[in-house]
Short mmCIF file of C-alpha atoms in Angstrom, two decimals:
data_model
loop_
_atom_site.label_atom_id
_atom_site.label_comp_id
_atom_site.label_asym_id
_atom_site.label_seq_id
_atom_site.Cartn_x
_atom_site.Cartn_y
_atom_site.Cartn_z
CA MET A 42 0.54 -35.63 -5.94
CA SER A 43 3.90 -35.50 -7.12
CA ALA A 44 6.55 -33.06 -6.02
CA THR A 45 6.28 -31.45 -9.55
CA THR A 46 2.96 -30.65 -9.29
CA TYR A 47 2.96 -28.90 -6.07
CA LEU A 48 5.75 -26.96 -7.84
CA PHE A 49 3.59 -26.42 -10.92
CA ILE A 50 0.25 -25.82 -8.73
CA ALA A 51 2.67 -22.87 -7.07
CA ASN A 52 4.30 -21.43 -9.62
CA ALA A 53 0.76 -21.03 -11.88
CA ALA A 54 -0.98 -19.31 -8.33
CA VAL A 55 1.81 -16.87 -8.73
CA TRP A 56 1.18 -16.07 -12.50
CA LEU A 57 -2.61 -15.93 -12.23
CA GLY A 58 -2.50 -13.71 -9.08
CA VAL A 59 -0.40 -11.22 -10.82
CA ALA A 60 -2.11 -11.52 -14.25
CA GLY A 61 -5.34 -10.82 -12.05
CA TYR A 62 -3.77 -8.00 -10.65
CA LEU A 63 -3.48 -6.65 -14.08
CA ILE A 64 -6.47 -7.48 -15.34
CA PHE A 65 -8.29 -5.77 -12.25
CA MET A 66 -5.48 -2.35 -12.99
CA ALA A 67 -6.51 -2.50 -17.08
CA SER A 68 -10.56 -2.49 -16.47
CA LYS A 69 -9.60 0.44 -13.82
CA SER A 70 -8.15 2.33 -16.21
CA ALA A 71 -10.83 1.17 -19.12
CA GLY A 72 -13.44 2.52 -16.63
CA LEU A 73 -11.47 5.95 -16.20
CA GLU A 74 -11.30 6.68 -19.82
CA ARG A 75 -15.24 5.94 -20.39
CA ARG A 76 -15.66 8.79 -17.48
CA VAL A 77 -13.43 10.87 -19.49
CA GLN A 78 -15.54 9.90 -22.52
CA GLN A 79 -18.78 10.41 -20.63
CA LEU A 80 -17.44 14.10 -19.84
CA GLU A 81 -16.30 15.15 -23.14
CA LEU A 82 -19.82 14.04 -24.40
CA LEU A 83 -21.49 16.10 -21.66
CA GLY A 84 -19.50 19.16 -22.26
CA GLU A 85 -20.06 19.46 -25.56
CA ASP A 86 -23.57 19.03 -25.41
CA ASN A 87 -23.46 21.74 -23.17
CA ASP A 88 -21.61 23.71 -25.62
CA GLY A 89 -24.30 23.05 -27.91
CA MET B 231 8.51 6.11 -19.70
CA LYS B 232 9.58 5.07 -16.01
CA ILE B 233 6.97 2.55 -16.01
CA LYS B 234 8.12 1.32 -19.46
CA VAL B 235 11.58 1.03 -18.73
CA LEU B 236 10.64 -0.58 -15.03
CA ALA B 237 8.03 -2.93 -16.78
CA ALA B 238 10.34 -4.03 -19.85
CA LEU B 239 12.92 -4.64 -17.14
CA ALA B 240 10.44 -6.64 -15.01
CA ALA B 241 9.33 -9.25 -18.25
CA ILE B 242 12.98 -9.59 -18.75
CA ALA B 243 13.73 -10.40 -15.36
CA LEU B 244 10.95 -12.67 -14.60
CA LEU B 245 11.90 -14.86 -18.01
CA VAL B 246 15.50 -15.35 -16.60
CA GLN B 247 14.40 -16.08 -12.61
CA GLN B 248 11.80 -18.73 -13.97
CA TYR B 249 14.55 -19.79 -16.54
CA MET B 250 16.95 -20.51 -13.05
CA ILE B 251 13.91 -22.14 -11.18
CA TRP B 252 13.30 -24.65 -13.95
CA PHE B 253 17.23 -25.42 -15.16
CA TYR B 254 19.59 -23.42 -12.95
CA VAL B 255 19.04 -23.96 -9.46
CA PRO B 256 20.01 -27.27 -8.17
CA VAL B 257 17.38 -29.56 -6.32
CA ALA B 258 18.02 -29.42 -2.65
CA GLN B 259 17.89 -32.42 -0.32
CA SER B 260 14.09 -31.71 0.76
CA GLY B 261 13.28 -32.30 -3.27
CA LEU B 262 12.21 -30.43 -5.84
CA VAL B 263 9.18 -29.13 -4.04
CA GLN B 264 11.53 -27.11 -2.91
CA LYS B 265 11.90 -24.78 -5.72
CA ILE B 266 8.39 -23.22 -4.27
CA PHE B 267 11.18 -21.32 -2.24
CA TYR B 268 11.64 -18.98 -5.11
CA MET B 269 8.14 -17.72 -5.68
CA HIS B 270 6.97 -17.90 -1.97
CA LEU B 271 10.01 -15.64 -0.99
CA PRO B 272 9.56 -12.58 -3.44
CA CYS B 273 6.08 -12.51 -3.05
CA SER B 274 6.62 -12.55 0.95
CA TRP B 275 9.57 -9.95 0.80
CA TRP B 276 7.98 -7.39 -1.25
CA SER B 277 4.26 -7.89 0.74
CA LEU B 278 6.27 -6.72 3.67
CA VAL B 279 7.71 -4.07 1.59
CA SER B 280 4.60 -2.60 0.65
CA PHE B 281 3.18 -2.71 4.11
CA PHE B 282 6.85 -0.71 5.23
CA VAL B 283 5.33 1.67 2.45
CA VAL B 284 1.77 1.94 3.87
CA PHE B 285 3.09 2.87 7.28
CA VAL B 286 5.94 5.41 5.90
CA ALA B 287 3.09 7.22 3.26
CA SER B 288 0.87 7.03 6.32
CA VAL B 289 3.54 9.27 8.71
CA ILE B 290 4.12 11.76 5.94
CA TYR B 291 0.38 12.06 5.25
CA LEU B 292 -0.04 12.89 8.71
CA PHE B 293 2.46 15.83 8.66
CA ASN B 294 1.89 17.39 5.02
CA ARG B 295 -1.66 16.49 4.34
CA LYS B 296 -0.24 16.02 0.59
CA PRO B 297 -3.07 13.41 -0.83
CA VAL B 298 -0.29 11.88 -3.30
CA PHE B 299 1.03 10.35 -0.08
CA ASP B 300 -2.59 9.12 0.62
CA ARG B 301 -2.50 7.40 -3.04
CA VAL B 302 0.52 5.98 -2.44
CA ALA B 303 -0.40 4.23 0.61
CA GLY B 304 -3.19 2.90 -1.31
CA ALA B 305 -1.36 1.79 -4.10
CA ALA B 306 1.09 0.07 -1.90
CA ALA B 307 -1.40 -1.54 0.51
CA GLU B 308 -3.41 -3.32 -2.72
CA LEU B 309 -0.02 -4.52 -4.12
CA GLY B 310 0.64 -5.95 -0.41
CA VAL B 311 -2.13 -7.53 0.27
CA VAL B 312 -2.28 -9.24 -3.58
CA PHE B 313 1.77 -10.71 -2.83
CA ALA B 314 0.47 -11.35 1.06
CA THR B 315 -2.50 -13.50 -0.93
CA LEU B 316 0.51 -15.25 -3.38
CA ALA B 317 2.88 -15.82 -0.43
CA LEU B 318 -0.03 -17.57 1.57
CA VAL B 319 -0.95 -19.52 -1.43
CA THR B 320 2.37 -20.92 -2.08
CA GLY B 321 3.70 -21.52 1.58
CA SER B 322 0.53 -23.41 1.83
CA THR B 323 1.18 -25.63 -1.25
CA TRP B 324 4.74 -25.96 -0.11
CA ALA B 325 3.50 -26.80 3.62
CA ARG B 326 0.89 -29.63 2.01
CA ALA B 327 3.93 -31.13 0.18
CA GLU B 328 6.38 -31.00 3.16
CA TRP B 329 4.31 -31.14 6.13
CA GLY B 330 1.41 -32.98 4.88
CA HIS B 331 -0.79 -30.02 5.97
CA TRP B 332 -2.35 -27.27 4.20
CA TRP B 333 -2.28 -25.05 7.56
CA LEU B 334 -0.53 -24.87 10.66
CA TRP B 335 -1.29 -22.67 13.49
CA ASP B 336 2.27 -21.54 14.08
CA PRO B 337 3.40 -18.46 15.08
CA LYS B 338 4.90 -17.57 11.56
CA LEU B 339 2.24 -18.20 9.60
CA THR B 340 -0.72 -17.16 12.30
CA THR B 341 0.70 -13.90 11.93
CA ALA B 342 0.92 -13.68 8.92
CA LEU B 343 -2.41 -14.63 8.13
CA ILE B 344 -3.61 -11.85 10.41
CA MET B 345 -1.28 -9.31 8.74
CA TRP B 346 -3.43 -10.54 5.38
CA TYR B 347 -6.77 -9.72 7.26
CA VAL B 348 -5.59 -5.99 8.56
CA TYR B 349 -4.58 -4.88 5.26
CA ALA B 350 -7.50 -6.55 3.53
CA GLY B 351 -9.74 -4.52 6.19
CA TYR B 352 -7.59 -1.54 5.21
CA LEU B 353 -8.66 -1.56 1.58
CA VAL B 354 -12.62 -2.25 2.55
CA LEU B 355 -11.83 0.96 4.99
CA ARG B 356 -10.70 2.73 1.17
CA SER B 357 -13.34 1.98 -1.05
CA THR B 358 -16.32 2.78 1.72
CA PRO B 359 -18.22 5.96 0.97
CA MET B 360 -16.82 8.79 2.99
CA GLY B 361 -15.33 12.50 2.55
CA ARG B 362 -12.05 12.62 1.03
CA ASP B 363 -9.80 14.06 3.54
CA ARG B 364 -11.94 12.08 6.28
CA LYS B 365 -11.26 9.19 4.71
CA ALA B 366 -7.22 9.53 4.23
CA LEU B 367 -6.87 11.10 7.39
CA VAL B 368 -8.55 7.59 8.92
CA CYS B 369 -6.46 5.38 6.72
CA ALA B 370 -3.45 7.07 7.55
CA VAL B 371 -4.01 6.25 11.18
CA LEU B 372 -4.97 2.93 10.30
CA GLY B 373 -1.95 2.49 7.83
CA ILE B 374 0.71 2.97 10.95
CA VAL B 375 -1.46 1.03 13.23
CA ALA B 376 -1.53 -2.12 11.13
CA PHE B 377 2.31 -1.88 10.38
CA LEU B 378 2.81 -3.19 14.21
CA ASP B 379 1.93 -6.90 12.78
CA VAL B 380 4.57 -6.43 10.34
CA PRO B 381 7.47 -6.81 12.57
CA LEU B 382 6.22 -9.39 14.42
CA VAL B 383 5.42 -11.44 11.02
CA PHE B 384 8.87 -11.00 9.85
CA PHE B 385 10.48 -11.91 13.89
CA ALA B 386 8.09 -14.69 14.31
CA ALA B 387 10.18 -17.28 14.15
CA ASN B 388 13.13 -15.85 16.38
CA LEU B 389 10.56 -14.77 18.88
CA TRP B 390 8.29 -17.60 19.43
CA GLY B 391 10.07 -20.91 17.70
CA SER B 392 8.11 -22.23 14.24
CA ALA B 393 8.50 -24.84 11.81
CA HIS B 394 8.65 -21.97 9.09
CA PRO B 395 12.24 -20.75 8.74
CA ASP B 396 12.88 -17.15 10.72
CA GLY B 397 12.81 -14.19 8.17
CA VAL B 398 16.76 -13.34 8.36
CA ALA B 399 18.96 -15.59 6.24
CA ARG B 400 22.01 -16.97 7.84
CA GLN B 401 25.66 -18.04 6.78
CA GLY B 402 25.93 -21.88 7.04
CA SER B 403 21.93 -22.41 5.89
CA GLY B 404 22.90 -24.70 3.47
CA MET B 405 22.06 -22.94 0.96
CA GLU B 406 24.49 -23.30 -2.65
CA ILE B 407 25.58 -20.17 -4.56
CA ARG B 408 23.43 -21.06 -7.27
CA MET B 409 20.63 -20.91 -4.67
CA TRP B 410 21.68 -17.75 -3.72
CA HIS B 411 21.83 -16.53 -7.52
CA THR B 412 18.46 -17.43 -7.79
CA VAL B 413 16.62 -16.10 -4.96
CA PHE B 414 18.80 -12.70 -5.64
CA ALA B 415 17.11 -12.75 -9.28
CA GLY B 416 13.70 -13.57 -8.20
CA LEU B 417 13.93 -10.44 -5.36
CA THR B 418 15.27 -8.40 -8.24
CA ALA B 419 12.40 -9.30 -10.81
CA PHE B 420 9.48 -9.16 -8.49
CA GLY B 421 10.70 -5.59 -7.12
CA PHE B 422 10.79 -4.61 -10.87
CA MET B 423 7.23 -5.83 -11.37
CA TRP B 424 6.27 -4.31 -8.37
CA GLY B 425 7.94 -0.98 -8.75
CA ALA B 426 5.72 -0.81 -11.66
CA MET B 427 2.89 -1.70 -10.58
CA LEU B 428 2.84 1.04 -7.93
CA LEU B 429 3.79 3.47 -10.33
CA VAL B 430 0.53 2.56 -12.50
CA ARG B 431 -1.67 2.36 -9.74
CA VAL B 432 -0.72 5.64 -8.05
CA LYS B 433 -1.08 7.49 -11.41
CA GLN B 434 -4.44 5.73 -11.77
CA LEU B 435 -5.33 6.96 -8.58
CA ALA B 436 -4.58 10.56 -9.20
CA HIS B 437 -6.45 10.05 -12.54
CA GLN B 438 -9.33 9.23 -10.34
CA ALA B 439 -9.19 11.47 -8.50
CA ARG B 440 -8.84 14.24 -10.66
CA LEU B 441 -12.17 13.14 -12.24
CA GLU B 442 -13.82 12.86 -9.19
CA ALA B 443 -12.77 16.46 -8.05
CA LEU B 444 -14.06 17.79 -11.44
CA LEU B 445 -17.64 15.88 -11.39
CA VAL B 446 -17.92 17.72 -7.74
CA TRP B 447 -17.25 20.77 -9.53
CA ASP B 448 -19.57 20.23 -12.32
CA GLU B 449 -22.25 19.48 -9.82
CA ASP B 450 -21.75 22.87 -7.78
#
């Protein structure tokens, strides 16, 4: 492999890692949002 | 607001850093592959900063038992493991190109790998089902004990010698001024990104804790 390929691999690995963690955080946010909505629905059911 | 500003600064700084890596910084004597250094160093340094934050937050938690410090420690540990993983991957790629091996069992690399395992274990502990306060206490103790390995990683090359350069920058290291600019651009860019991600994650953990408290309240 050439030096450019190694440089490209290392660079890509960093961006993939950062992107992976951002996706993880986004999925956590979506999960929290879903749970809040479920709680709101439960609250409405109890009120009704 | 703070998060948005930090994220915007991070995006701009990262673009600038990429430009500097590919077009601004001169090619070193060891060849183009040395440019991996400009990604490897910020990942490595910010992982060590993360683990220092875990240590400080854990100590404060043990003193005042405020859950916010437990959350800061948890978020910083996650970021530390992410950046340490990236430092290991970039370092390994560089080693393959430079030394012909993906991995060498030398003191610096070995202590870094041990550090990675210890903090990965810390994250596993954080995800185990346990009472909230008890878990925070156990994690705080581990967060303090785990930090013992961090100075060893930083000074491993000085202490035992290593194929890897030491963690302390020296004058006369043969680096041109444009190389230093790129190093500082990388540290700054990753610093903004690290700050933004830490704040987001701490906020998320606070929401999660509030939600869990609400659910426990509902069940009663």
